[in-house]
Structure formats: C-alpha cells, structure tokens
Amino acid sequence: MSLLRIQKPKTRKGKTALLEKEPKVIENIKNALILEGRKTSANIKDLLKDIATFKKPNCKVLTRNNDITPFEDQNPLEILANKSDCHLFAFGSHSKKRPDNVIMGRVYDNQILDMIEFGVKRYKSLQEFKNEKVNIMCKPCLVFNGDQWAKSDELRHIKSLLTDMFHVEDVETIRLQGIEHVISFTLSEDLTIMIRSYKMLLKKSGQKIPRIELEEIGPSMDLSIRRTKIASKDLYKLAHKKPAELRVTKKKNVTRDGLGNVKGRVHIDRQVVTKLQTRKMKGLKKTPEEKKAARKLKKAASKENSSFV
Amino acid sequence: MDIVKEVLDKQAKEAEKYKPINVVKHEEVKIDAGRLMISDPNVFSEEIKENTESYLLNLTRDNVQLLVNSIWELPTERLDEHIVVKLPKPSFALPRARKLPVPRAPTKWEQFAKDKGIVKRKKDKKVWDEELGKWVPTYGYQKYKAERDKDWVLEVPKNIDPMTDMFQKKKDLKNEKIAKNEISRMKNIARAQKVDMPRVGFVSEESASAKDLLVAATIAKASTASVGKFQASLPKEKTARGIGVRELIPGSQKRKRALNNAMEKSEQIEVVDKLLKKRPKIDVEKAVQIQKREDREEREKKPVEKKKKGGSKSKHAKKFTKKPKSGMGRAGNKKPAGRKRR
C-alpha cells in the first residue's frame, strides 16, 4: 500500500480512508450506486428500491434526480461513482422515447467498464408478493437458464454483469440452513431476460440431501435489452487479471491421489562410487608421512594460484 | 427371505412418501459451487409460451436441486452448533474494481541504502538522559518537553552578534530541516510518477552542500554573454563537474569553439559542402494539394465550354444532384436536424 499524493492526510482516520481507496490484492466487495435520472416512473422507483433491499449494506442510494444521460456523457456518472466509492451502478429513468429504462453497469479503475440499458416490460415488486421474505445479506443462488447466454459477447457480458450485481460477497464457508434465496435469470428466444426471485424451502426426502421446493417472493420482472456499451477485449482482459500473489503456481513433482495422500518424485544425481564413505578402519588411515606430503602438495598448489593472480 | 422382502417393501413405501431429489438433464449443467451459481444450457420446451410462470418455477427448482445436491456433498464442519460447508473457490471470474496494486517505487534514500547495503536499525522508543536523569522519548510525543527542559539556556557563540536570539535560531533551523524534507518527499513522488521536474540549484546557504554551492557558483560565473570567458577566477578555484552541469549553463551548447586550425578548416568545409549539396525538398502534402487545386481548376473550366457547345436546354443549370433538405443549408452545419431527443 502506498500513498503517493502531494497533500498528506492530516488524521489517521483520513489516512485509512484514503488507503482503503488504493488498489488492493484482495478487494472489498463492490458497492452499488443506485440513482435516478431526470424523471422516473413508479415501476422503476420500485425496481431500484428492491435492488437496494437486496444489496443493502453494500449500496448507496441517491435520492435526488440527476440530470445525467450515461450513454451520451458518462463523465458525471463516473464522478459520482468515484465520489461514493461504488463500482456498480443502477440508473433508472423514464422518457417518451425510452419508457421504464434502467441502466446497469460496472466501473473499473475509475472508468465505466460496461453498461447495459434495459427496458422494463413488466414489473411486480417485492411488496406485491404477500409472503414471508428471506433474511437480508443471505447469499443467493444464481440460476441462469437457457442456451442463449453463450450466444454472443454482449450476452456473456450481461451474464457477468448480472452476476456481479446480484451475488453477495464470496465466502469460504456457508451455513447449510443459510442458503435460502434463489434468483433465476431466464433468457428467452426473443432475448427477453426474465428475472424471478424465490425463497428456497428444504423438505424431507428420506435421505441426507433435502428435496427443494420454491416459493416466489418477488420481485419479478421482464427486461428487454436496449443500448449496450461493452468494454474492449483488451480492457476486459485487463480487468480480469489476477494479482501474482493469488495466482496458483503448479508445484512440480508433487501429486495428490484421490485419498488425499501426497506423492512426491525425487530426482537424485548419479552416485560417485570412488568418493563413497565406507567403514572407517585403523588400517586405512593415512600415515603422518602421507598427510605431510598431501599438505605440501596443497601448499604448492595455492602458491602457484596466488602467483597467477 | 420373508424378512428381507418385508424390509425392502417397507423401504419402498417410505420412499414413495417423499418426492425425488434426482434430476435428469439432456446437456450437462455448469455448477459453480463457490459462487452458488448454476448455468443450464438446455433448450426450453414449448410449454414456456403457455404457462411461463409455472414452467420457470419448475425449471429453476430442478436446477437448484442439482446445485443443492452438489453442495450437500462438500465437506462439512461444525461451527458453534451450526453445520457449515466449505465452499471451493469460485470459478466464474468477475472483473476487479481497481487496477492491480504495484509496489511503491523506492525513494532516493532507499535506493542508496540498498546499493550501499545500509540496513535500518531500530531505535529504542525511549533513551536514558544522563543530564535530566530520566527516560526521554527519542521522537514524537512529549519529546519537545524534554528538549525544553534540557536547553533552558543556550550559549551565544563568540563569533556572532551577541544580541542573536539563539532559541529563534534553533527553531528556524528545525523549520528549514522540515522544509527540506518536504521537498525531497515531493521529489520522490515526482520520480515515482515519472514527472519532469525543474532542477533546484540549492535550497539555501545553510542547508546546501559544498557540491551544490560549487555548481551554483559555476553556473553563475558562466552566465554571461561570453560564457564566462572573461571572468576572473580565484587562485585555487574549482569548477563543478558532473552530469548535467554543462547543460545548466546557458548558451554553452551554442559556443563549441574549434580547438585548432585543422578542426576549424574541416568545420568550414562541412558548412560549404552542405550549402552546395542542398537540393530542394519535396513536401508531398503540399505537392498533392497543388495538384488537386490544378485539377479542380481544370474541371471547373470544362463545363463552361460544354455549355457553349450544347446550347441551353434549360435556363437553370443543375447545381445540386440531390434534392435540398431543410436544415441542410445552414452555415457550419454540424448539429443534426430536429429536436434533441434523449
């Protein structure tokens, strides 16, 4: 971590806040910026509210209207995102030309990486489903249905974006009873994205693994894809680059079998038989004369060497 | 044998009570247990158009069942009365939020210390002061108190003005040190970010080194129209040498005098040769422009001749090939026509 800036932070708190914004090996979870454009419809307002409830501690909601058109000028949006330290955004607007419009996107290195504009064809909010909801901050299962998702680069980007938007922090361990929320993304033939959200019910199955039943809890929406702006291949690749510290290097000559045993292969040089130490015996010891001769030889050799130098 | 059959029957009946947990798919689904994510590449059946909601529910249920089946098989642990499952690392890659961290460039001192093999020794936080008879902080908090107690009186040296305020002098020296440190910090930042920086001659008389002073003196001396040729020098005066000293002297580059006759001769011959061998340069862009202009002029001439020959069928010669559109004739036509839509 480094702080290469002209003005030094005056307080320790300020310094930590600045260091928090520096590039890191293991990054914090991305925050989402949720904001409205010049005008919004009731549907869009509900949608943004519902996204905020799912994202909760990791989002910042702006309450005022913003005179921003991200596809014409993305600069103001970038500034807002940097200011609030958010790397995801959901921007809702409503106009005659593009009714019920929501733009989702990501920010990489203080610049917009990609953004996709969706038209909301149908929306049923979280409140309209009258049933018990899931706990906040529970990690949802993400289900992508349909063969279309891998059809084009754009759709692949959308899949990645939706995953980024709706997934919750990567964890090492998870409580089995804590998996209770399912979000499904279905891409139909006419490229409509149908997003449904369910509560997971674990039923008895007579075995260890439970039988799953789902209950819709909302929100439920159908989105059409409007304008898109996806990152160039180079930038997208750069954004996915893993730091060297986290990259797993393959260890040579070490393998693991299915039972968890470690097997290693050791390479040894050819044995020098002439210098092999055998059993020490008195009879094989050097006599004082022999030792003296050897010393003399060594001395002569070293003298010769020094004279060369 | 009866007993075996009975047990099997009982088990079958038990199994009938529950719904199945296995799901069959045509194409294999992709499961990323680390991200609790499943991608189902199977094509939908026709039913999706009729009962969309129920079809989606069943499809998702099946996929979640597959995901759960794979998660329940992962190794489990017991943690505070809860059963937790160890998730593998997620395989579906998501882009980073910021660039990769790069190690900070070493400061000039750090680089020097590394080259010389100087290792930083850790100082004690407090040192025993013989004079005060107590432990005194080496730096930082409450250091100034110990300093104040120790230097409650300061001697004025004989060689300076007896009315000098030594306390003020001490303060000034410290401030100067701080300022110098700040400058080197800035320089280090500039060096790390590869910004071109103007060179500083020397900071001040007191904090500049002998080398800095020598450079300053050499530059000052050479800053005349004759590059210091007629400037008198002291008996044992040295001139500063080193990388970039010559460049700092204004006009030094221009006046490279020839050392002897032969050199001067060759230099002069070179100049004459250059002049004699000079060929006109061809500016391709300009040539193309001239050619274009000539062509255009020729083209413009021709239709006039044609008109004379062909007589006049219509009085109005056709200037535009296309129908004129509204808004197209505006001067400096850059904006698209119509209302601004968003």
XYZ file of C-alpha atoms in Angstrom:
651
model
C 0.000 0.000 0.000
C 1.260 3.381 -0.816
C 0.025 6.916 -0.725
C 1.691 8.944 -3.424
C -0.097 12.221 -3.027
C 1.101 15.777 -2.603
C -1.113 16.609 0.341
C -0.537 14.349 3.303
C -3.593 13.182 5.187
C -3.895 15.075 8.452
C -5.589 12.446 10.571
C -5.120 8.722 10.972
C -8.757 8.210 10.076
C -8.308 10.175 6.881
C -5.259 8.141 6.012
C -7.057 4.833 6.429
C -9.936 6.139 4.347
C -7.520 7.056 1.564
C -5.667 3.763 1.794
C -8.993 1.994 1.515
C -9.346 3.549 -1.955
C -5.931 2.370 -3.138
C -5.650 -0.771 -5.273
C -5.517 -3.930 -3.181
C -4.673 -7.566 -3.762
C -7.874 -8.823 -2.181
C -10.557 -6.305 -2.885
C -13.517 -5.266 -0.817
C -16.951 -6.196 -2.054
C -18.181 -3.851 -4.766
C -20.674 -1.247 -3.625
C -23.633 -0.370 -5.805
C -24.668 3.183 -6.567
C -28.404 3.456 -7.083
C -29.673 6.661 -8.634
C -32.454 8.154 -10.694
C -32.323 10.227 -13.846
C -34.386 13.298 -14.715
C -37.717 11.538 -14.478
C -38.667 8.095 -13.239
C -41.809 6.014 -13.323
C -43.346 4.168 -10.386
C -42.124 0.834 -11.758
C -38.535 1.994 -11.965
C -38.689 3.512 -8.498
C -39.882 0.161 -7.124
C -37.202 -1.706 -9.037
C -34.399 0.478 -7.698
C -35.811 0.168 -4.196
C -35.898 -3.627 -4.471
C -32.335 -3.795 -5.777
C -31.312 -1.654 -2.818
C -33.021 -4.019 -0.355
C -31.136 -6.982 -1.768
C -27.798 -5.147 -1.852
C -28.363 -3.448 1.451
C -25.263 -2.662 3.376
C -23.266 -2.621 0.144
C -25.110 0.106 -1.663
C -25.563 3.816 -1.738
C -28.893 5.257 -2.765
C -29.060 8.782 -4.128
C -32.462 10.311 -3.509
C -32.408 13.358 -5.767
C -32.952 13.422 -9.507
C -29.825 13.663 -11.591
C -29.553 15.381 -14.960
C -27.414 12.600 -16.402
C -27.627 10.621 -19.622
C -24.963 7.908 -19.239
C -24.931 6.848 -22.872
C -24.418 10.421 -24.112
C -21.977 11.567 -21.442
C -20.665 9.074 -18.940
C -18.406 11.536 -17.156
C -20.813 12.794 -14.467
C -21.754 9.237 -13.585
C -18.097 8.256 -13.250
C -17.523 11.211 -10.934
C -20.488 10.249 -8.765
C -19.363 6.625 -8.600
C -15.818 7.569 -7.632
C -17.028 10.007 -5.023
C -19.138 7.409 -3.277
C -16.593 4.625 -3.887
C -19.041 2.448 -5.828
C -18.094 0.101 -8.635
C -21.547 -0.972 -9.684
C -24.438 1.228 -10.613
C -28.124 1.039 -11.414
C -29.541 4.126 -13.068
C -33.287 4.426 -13.595
C -35.066 6.839 -15.895
C -38.283 7.232 -17.834
C -38.864 9.131 -21.061
C -41.197 9.080 -24.017
C -38.533 7.552 -26.222
C -37.321 5.026 -23.674
C -40.052 4.309 -21.158
C -39.180 2.402 -17.968
C -35.471 2.465 -18.533
C -32.803 1.088 -16.243
C -29.065 1.124 -16.950
C -26.826 -1.264 -15.064
C -23.080 -1.132 -15.288
C -19.714 -1.516 -13.702
C -16.778 0.742 -13.027
C -13.178 -0.370 -13.370
C -10.256 1.886 -12.484
C -12.482 4.980 -12.172
C -13.920 4.414 -15.649
C -17.068 2.754 -16.842
C -16.212 -0.763 -17.952
C -19.556 -1.732 -19.419
C -23.146 -0.649 -19.167
C -26.316 -2.205 -20.454
C -29.641 -0.469 -20.899
C -32.725 -2.500 -20.093
C -36.331 -1.730 -20.824
C -38.662 -2.980 -18.111
C -41.552 -4.689 -19.873
C -43.300 -5.975 -16.777
C -42.595 -5.432 -13.124
C -44.045 -6.890 -9.963
C -42.352 -5.574 -6.869
C -41.259 -7.253 -3.670
C -44.156 -5.663 -1.787
C -46.798 -7.057 -4.131
C -45.988 -10.633 -3.144
C -47.623 -11.032 0.241
C -45.489 -13.667 1.901
C -42.503 -14.181 4.108
C -39.239 -12.883 2.659
C -35.660 -14.054 3.084
C -33.137 -12.641 5.544
C -31.033 -9.735 4.368
C -27.426 -10.406 3.362
C -28.106 -14.089 2.707
C -26.099 -15.349 -0.235
C -28.430 -16.070 -3.148
C -28.152 -18.980 -5.549
C -27.947 -17.629 -9.090
C -29.587 -19.733 -11.783
C -29.027 -18.946 -15.462
C -31.489 -20.773 -17.696
C -31.342 -21.016 -21.445
C -28.904 -21.792 -24.205
C -28.769 -18.156 -25.398
C -26.421 -16.862 -22.681
C -23.310 -18.011 -24.536
C -24.509 -16.890 -27.982
C -22.723 -13.538 -28.240
C -20.123 -11.426 -26.468
C -22.794 -8.970 -25.423
C -24.899 -11.641 -23.740
C -21.860 -13.051 -21.988
C -21.135 -9.556 -20.662
C -24.734 -9.263 -19.478
C -24.461 -12.560 -17.645
C -21.281 -11.405 -15.961
C -22.861 -8.061 -15.091
C -25.971 -9.635 -13.582
C -23.803 -11.995 -11.538
C -21.738 -9.062 -10.299
C -24.888 -7.120 -9.464
C -26.765 -9.806 -7.573
C -24.116 -12.000 -5.992
C -23.173 -11.383 -2.391
C -19.628 -11.485 -1.043
C -17.508 -14.570 -1.700
C -17.274 -16.690 1.433
C -15.173 -19.674 2.384
C -17.803 -21.440 4.425
C -21.578 -21.204 4.414
C -24.217 -22.437 6.814
C -26.349 -25.027 5.080
C -29.549 -23.588 6.549
C -28.455 -20.129 5.423
C -28.899 -20.878 1.730
C -32.462 -19.737 1.260
C -32.670 -17.314 -1.639
C -32.727 -18.119 -5.352
C -32.613 -15.635 -8.218
C -33.207 -17.051 -11.666
C -32.324 -15.355 -14.943
C -34.007 -16.853 -17.974
C -33.113 -15.677 -21.447
C -35.886 -16.454 -23.910
C -35.711 -16.806 -27.685
C -36.660 -13.163 -28.287
C -33.845 -12.049 -25.922
C -36.095 -11.127 -23.024
C -34.452 -11.573 -19.652
C -36.956 -12.928 -17.159
C -35.768 -12.411 -13.607
C -37.582 -14.226 -10.820
C -36.734 -14.459 -7.162
C -37.713 -17.384 -4.986
C -37.458 -18.482 -1.404
C -35.959 -21.933 -1.003
C -37.780 -24.467 1.156
C -35.942 -27.584 2.292
C -38.270 -30.582 2.504
C -37.623 -34.064 3.784
C -36.640 -36.560 1.145
C -35.879 -39.606 3.262
C -32.175 -39.049 2.501
C -29.409 -36.766 3.635
C -29.920 -34.302 0.776
C -33.198 -32.423 1.120
C -35.853 -32.015 -1.536
C -36.078 -28.418 -2.767
C -39.320 -26.529 -3.194
C -39.512 -22.906 -4.306
C -41.879 -20.116 -3.423
C -41.868 -16.866 -5.370
C -41.207 -13.834 -3.179
C -40.604 -11.186 -5.844
C -39.503 -9.031 -7.451
C -40.418 -10.480 -10.816
C -39.518 -8.642 -13.973
C -39.132 -8.997 -17.724
C -36.341 -6.947 -19.219
C -35.570 -6.189 -22.843
C -32.092 -5.232 -23.927
C -31.756 -1.727 -25.365
C -28.472 0.094 -25.908
C -25.236 -1.516 -24.764
C -21.704 -0.366 -24.256
C -19.282 -3.179 -23.572
C -15.609 -2.973 -22.823
C -12.997 -3.641 -25.471
C -11.396 -7.062 -25.323
C -8.082 -5.732 -24.012
C -9.655 -3.737 -21.216
C -11.954 -6.600 -20.251
C -8.980 -8.933 -20.069
C -7.009 -6.427 -18.035
C -9.902 -6.056 -15.606
C -9.935 -9.811 -15.064
C -6.197 -10.054 -14.403
C -5.372 -11.774 -11.149
C -2.602 -10.463 -8.906
C 0.528 -12.587 -8.880
C 0.133 -13.259 -5.158
C -3.172 -15.032 -5.711
C -2.166 -16.995 -8.783
C -1.698 -20.663 -8.049
C 1.597 -21.962 -9.368
C 1.830 -25.615 -10.142
C 4.230 -27.483 -7.934
C 6.499 -29.788 -9.850
C 6.856 -33.459 -8.947
C 4.152 -33.341 -6.279
C 0.833 -35.063 -6.857
C -2.164 -35.879 -4.740
C -4.226 -39.002 -5.167
C -7.951 -39.301 -4.544
C -7.487 -40.374 -0.939
C -5.671 -37.162 -0.060
C -2.186 -38.681 0.029
C 0.678 -36.547 -1.202
C 3.081 -38.260 -3.546
C 6.414 -36.743 -4.464
C 9.052 -37.673 -7.010
C 12.675 -37.038 -6.057
C 15.472 -36.781 -8.600
C 18.967 -37.783 -7.408
C 22.298 -37.356 -9.158
C 24.365 -40.409 -10.049
C 26.281 -41.713 -7.074
C 30.060 -41.177 -7.100
C 31.377 -44.574 -6.088
C 35.021 -43.526 -5.747
C 34.294 -40.977 -3.014
C 31.927 -43.190 -1.121
C 32.471 -43.245 2.659
C 32.794 -46.829 3.733
C 33.517 -48.270 7.116
C 36.346 -46.452 8.889
C 39.254 -48.707 9.886
C 42.553 -48.040 11.518
C 44.430 -49.788 8.757
C 43.004 -47.460 6.107
C 44.017 -44.280 7.940
C 46.671 -42.045 6.393
C 50.121 -42.203 7.933
C 51.768 -38.942 9.153
C 54.137 -39.037 6.165
C 51.289 -39.271 3.735
C 49.484 -36.408 5.483
C 52.605 -34.257 5.327
C 53.043 -34.918 1.607
C 49.439 -34.034 0.950
C 49.783 -30.780 2.895
C 52.898 -29.882 0.952
C 51.162 -30.505 -2.337
C 48.252 -28.331 -1.298
C 50.540 -25.508 -0.233
C 52.402 -25.588 -3.526
C 49.155 -25.514 -5.451
C 47.850 -22.474 -3.532
C 51.153 -20.628 -4.036
C 51.004 -21.250 -7.760
C 47.463 -19.908 -7.834
C 48.375 -16.741 -5.981
C 51.307 -16.109 -8.294
C 48.928 -16.220 -11.257
C 46.810 -13.571 -9.686
C -36.329 -64.475 2.881
C -39.656 -63.120 4.038
C -37.928 -60.732 6.346
C -35.784 -59.334 3.528
C -38.810 -58.801 1.329
C -40.657 -57.147 4.152
C -37.821 -54.708 4.816
C -37.484 -53.869 1.132
C -41.214 -53.292 0.814
C -41.213 -51.061 3.836
C -38.379 -49.013 2.422
C -40.114 -48.675 -0.937
C -43.274 -47.456 0.783
C -41.241 -44.991 2.811
C -39.591 -43.680 -0.353
C -42.969 -43.223 -2.047
C -43.966 -40.735 0.643
C -41.252 -38.310 -0.479
C -40.704 -36.626 -3.806
C -37.499 -37.499 -5.708
C -34.310 -35.478 -5.437
C -32.653 -36.580 -8.663
C -32.981 -34.537 -11.854
C -32.227 -35.643 -15.401
C -30.887 -33.154 -17.943
C -30.037 -33.619 -21.633
C -26.997 -31.411 -21.603
C -24.760 -31.183 -18.608
C -25.267 -28.111 -16.425
C -22.363 -25.969 -15.261
C -22.152 -25.652 -11.489
C -20.004 -23.085 -9.697
C -20.424 -24.072 -6.067
C -18.125 -21.305 -4.826
C -20.453 -18.652 -6.214
C -23.654 -20.697 -5.655
C -24.261 -20.385 -9.362
C -25.637 -22.786 -11.956
C -25.897 -22.337 -15.726
C -28.305 -24.584 -17.569
C -27.632 -24.654 -21.339
C -30.668 -26.830 -22.184
C -33.195 -25.593 -24.722
C -36.664 -24.755 -23.352
C -39.678 -26.842 -24.286
C -42.759 -25.365 -25.937
C -44.507 -25.150 -22.589
C -42.702 -21.914 -21.735
C -45.023 -19.965 -24.062
C -48.203 -21.250 -22.448
C -47.507 -21.388 -18.711
C -44.463 -19.218 -18.369
C -44.531 -18.801 -14.596
C -45.032 -22.420 -13.657
C -42.506 -23.558 -16.254
C -39.891 -21.153 -14.928
C -40.586 -22.262 -11.366
C -40.149 -25.939 -12.208
C -37.087 -25.324 -14.348
C -35.433 -23.281 -11.621
C -36.412 -25.816 -8.980
C -34.737 -28.606 -10.905
C -31.572 -26.572 -11.339
C -31.464 -25.518 -7.692
C -31.940 -29.174 -6.714
C -28.855 -30.025 -8.799
C -26.906 -27.231 -7.131
C -28.011 -28.325 -3.660
C -27.100 -31.941 -4.439
C -23.555 -30.846 -5.265
C -23.252 -28.513 -2.258
C -24.509 -31.100 0.248
C -21.736 -33.431 -0.872
C -18.984 -30.955 0.007
C -17.040 -31.469 3.256
C -18.844 -30.079 6.284
C -17.703 -28.679 9.615
C -19.379 -27.968 12.895
C -19.107 -24.341 13.993
C -20.975 -23.121 17.098
C -23.883 -25.564 16.777
C -24.246 -24.893 13.058
C -23.272 -27.148 10.225
C -21.211 -25.172 7.755
C -19.991 -26.381 4.403
C -16.608 -25.466 2.968
C -17.076 -23.883 -0.442
C -14.479 -24.233 -3.196
C -13.014 -21.142 -4.867
C -15.413 -19.565 -7.362
C -14.579 -20.403 -10.964
C -16.754 -17.795 -12.712
C -14.388 -14.818 -12.929
C -15.620 -11.298 -12.301
C -13.691 -8.124 -13.159
C -11.764 -6.274 -10.486
C -12.828 -2.875 -9.211
C -9.397 -1.293 -9.355
C -6.099 -1.825 -11.100
C -3.609 -4.328 -9.788
C -1.508 -2.924 -6.977
C 2.041 -2.074 -7.955
C 4.845 -1.922 -5.406
C 5.849 1.613 -4.416
C 8.977 2.886 -6.161
C 11.883 3.196 -3.700
C 12.821 6.691 -2.554
C 16.251 8.033 -3.393
C 17.496 7.201 0.095
C 16.025 3.700 -0.011
C 17.736 3.081 -3.326
C 21.034 4.432 -1.990
C 20.783 2.376 1.195
C 20.087 -0.719 -0.848
C 23.084 -0.107 -3.111
C 25.370 0.517 -0.170
C 23.932 -2.263 1.910
C 22.771 0.003 4.712
C 20.283 -1.721 6.952
C 17.852 0.284 9.035
C 18.456 -0.186 12.736
C 15.512 0.109 15.004
C 15.901 2.812 17.627
C 14.549 2.482 21.130
C 11.415 4.441 21.789
C 12.931 5.987 24.895
C 16.522 6.683 25.820
C 18.080 7.419 29.196
C 19.135 11.023 29.523
C 22.090 11.481 31.872
C 21.612 15.215 32.192
C 17.936 15.089 33.095
C 18.202 11.775 34.878
C 15.132 10.237 33.315
C 13.858 8.339 30.317
C 13.216 10.659 27.392
C 11.304 9.817 24.200
C 13.561 9.567 21.134
C 10.993 11.202 18.902
C 7.415 12.312 18.747
C 5.019 12.815 21.625
C 6.420 14.776 24.619
C 9.852 14.953 23.020
C 9.724 18.745 22.948
C 9.197 18.894 26.729
C 12.434 17.051 27.383
C 14.200 19.273 24.884
C 12.843 22.388 26.557
C 13.991 21.175 29.976
C 17.422 20.378 28.657
C 18.047 23.523 26.620
C 16.611 26.018 29.066
C 19.651 28.170 28.385
C 21.674 28.481 25.176
C 25.146 29.942 24.744
C 25.737 32.613 22.122
C 28.980 31.827 20.287
C 31.663 34.493 20.391
C 31.952 34.932 16.631
C 28.371 36.106 16.059
C 26.309 39.080 17.079
C 25.777 38.903 20.867
C 22.172 40.036 20.510
C 21.193 36.966 18.434
C 18.168 35.059 19.696
C 19.562 31.520 19.833
C 16.150 29.997 20.587
C 14.706 31.582 17.468
C 17.724 30.370 15.502
C 17.197 26.825 16.718
C 13.551 26.983 15.741
C 14.400 28.322 12.280
C 16.932 25.579 11.692
C 14.371 22.940 12.552
C 11.789 24.511 10.275
C 14.317 24.547 7.485
C 15.010 20.869 8.021
C 11.292 20.141 7.797
C 11.017 22.150 4.588
C 13.963 20.329 3.055
C 12.443 17.013 3.981
C 9.182 18.064 2.369
C 10.997 18.965 -0.843
C 12.693 15.588 -1.009
C 9.332 13.930 -0.388
C 7.895 15.828 -3.347
C 10.888 14.902 -5.465
C 10.412 11.260 -4.563
C 6.746 11.439 -5.557
C 7.697 13.107 -8.855
C 10.348 10.481 -9.502
C 7.916 7.651 -8.762
C 5.308 9.108 -11.105
C 7.944 9.923 -13.734
C 7.163 13.628 -13.910
C 9.732 16.008 -15.295
C 10.864 18.353 -12.563
C 12.808 21.568 -12.854
C 16.159 21.234 -11.148
C 16.682 23.121 -7.963
C 20.005 24.954 -7.740
C 20.331 24.842 -3.995
C 17.901 25.169 -1.163
C 19.577 27.787 0.989
C 23.058 28.798 2.103
C 22.825 26.871 5.330
C 21.361 23.622 4.123
C 23.094 23.380 0.743
C 26.071 21.066 0.436
C 29.506 22.179 -0.808
C 28.790 20.453 -4.078
C 25.531 22.346 -4.535
C 27.293 25.630 -3.860
C 30.036 24.834 -6.334
C 27.501 24.049 -9.045
C 25.645 27.279 -8.326
C 28.868 29.294 -8.475
C 29.972 27.689 -11.735
C 26.636 28.350 -13.375
C 26.527 31.931 -12.160
C 30.009 32.584 -13.447
C 29.266 31.149 -16.871
C 26.006 33.032 -17.251
C 27.449 35.863 -19.279
C 27.234 36.547 -22.981
C 30.741 35.171 -23.422
C 30.047 32.083 -21.291
C 32.356 33.326 -18.547
C 35.419 33.617 -20.724
C 36.466 36.996 -19.359
C 35.505 36.301 -15.767
C 38.392 36.418 -13.343
C 38.886 33.391 -11.154
C 40.308 32.852 -7.693
C 43.758 31.276 -7.233
C 42.657 27.712 -6.434
C 39.153 27.810 -7.825
C 37.480 24.593 -8.885
C 34.730 24.285 -11.462
C 31.831 21.971 -10.904
C 31.791 18.880 -12.993
C 29.256 16.169 -13.316
C 26.219 15.044 -15.194
C 24.114 17.919 -16.379
C 26.274 20.814 -15.167
C 27.149 21.861 -18.706
C 23.518 21.695 -19.753
C 22.588 24.079 -16.982
C 24.960 26.770 -18.258
C 23.000 28.944 -20.677
C 24.459 29.163 -24.185
C 27.179 26.606 -23.516
C 25.880 24.339 -26.238
C 25.991 27.011 -28.902
C 29.574 28.025 -28.459
C 31.605 24.994 -29.153
C 34.774 26.531 -30.426
C 37.137 24.720 -32.702
C 40.347 23.841 -30.953
C 42.895 24.136 -33.753
C 43.323 25.151 -37.387
C 42.688 21.718 -38.880
C 39.447 21.330 -36.986
C 38.284 24.765 -37.977
C 39.091 24.044 -41.589
C 37.109 20.824 -41.629
C 34.199 22.544 -39.948
C 34.129 25.308 -42.554
C 34.387 22.817 -45.400
C 31.492 20.912 -43.954
C 29.347 24.033 -43.956
C 30.216 24.866 -47.555
C 29.573 21.293 -48.653
C 26.212 21.340 -47.003
C 25.254 24.512 -48.844
C 26.456 23.253 -52.213
C 24.796 19.885 -51.926
C 21.470 21.381 -50.962
C 18.584 20.017 -53.028
C 15.054 21.327 -52.918
C 12.951 19.329 -50.516
C 9.692 17.874 -51.761
C 6.774 18.454 -49.484
C 4.459 15.646 -50.588
C 1.385 17.017 -48.874
C 1.846 20.430 -50.400
C 2.515 18.913 -53.823
C -0.661 16.876 -53.604
C -2.602 19.960 -52.600
C -1.247 21.930 -55.558
C -2.040 19.067 -57.903
C -5.559 18.857 -56.543
C -6.087 22.554 -56.923
C -4.908 22.481 -60.527
C -7.173 19.542 -61.297
C -10.110 21.292 -59.774
C -9.470 24.444 -61.739
C -9.294 22.441 -64.938
C -12.521 20.639 -64.117
C -14.283 23.888 -63.395
C -13.188 25.280 -66.724
C -14.501 22.401 -68.829
C -18.263 22.526 -68.096
C -18.329 26.160 -69.193
C -17.060 25.121 -72.624
C -19.629 22.318 -72.800
C -22.429 24.702 -72.103
C -21.465 26.805 -75.062
C -21.447 23.822 -77.343
C -24.617 22.155 -76.173
C -26.726 25.263 -76.224
C -29.242 25.974 -73.484
C -31.988 23.464 -72.940
C -32.890 24.839 -69.536
C -32.073 28.187 -68.159
C -31.266 26.917 -64.685
C -28.142 24.841 -64.637
C -28.387 21.989 -62.166
C -26.148 22.667 -59.271
C -27.361 20.087 -56.769
C -27.726 16.482 -57.662
C -29.824 15.831 -54.604
C -32.973 17.499 -53.510
C -32.207 20.139 -50.905
C -33.383 19.248 -47.452
C -34.482 21.521 -44.689
C -31.777 22.447 -42.284
C -29.013 21.285 -44.618
C -28.124 24.735 -45.901
C -27.193 26.209 -42.532
C -23.692 27.587 -42.300
C -21.330 25.401 -40.281
C -23.758 22.514 -40.426
C -22.635 20.324 -37.566
C -25.703 19.697 -35.491
C -28.167 17.003 -36.573
C -31.539 18.360 -37.532
C -34.594 18.086 -35.390
C -35.413 18.221 -31.715
C -32.808 16.948 -29.286
C -34.021 13.579 -28.139
C -32.762 11.735 -25.130
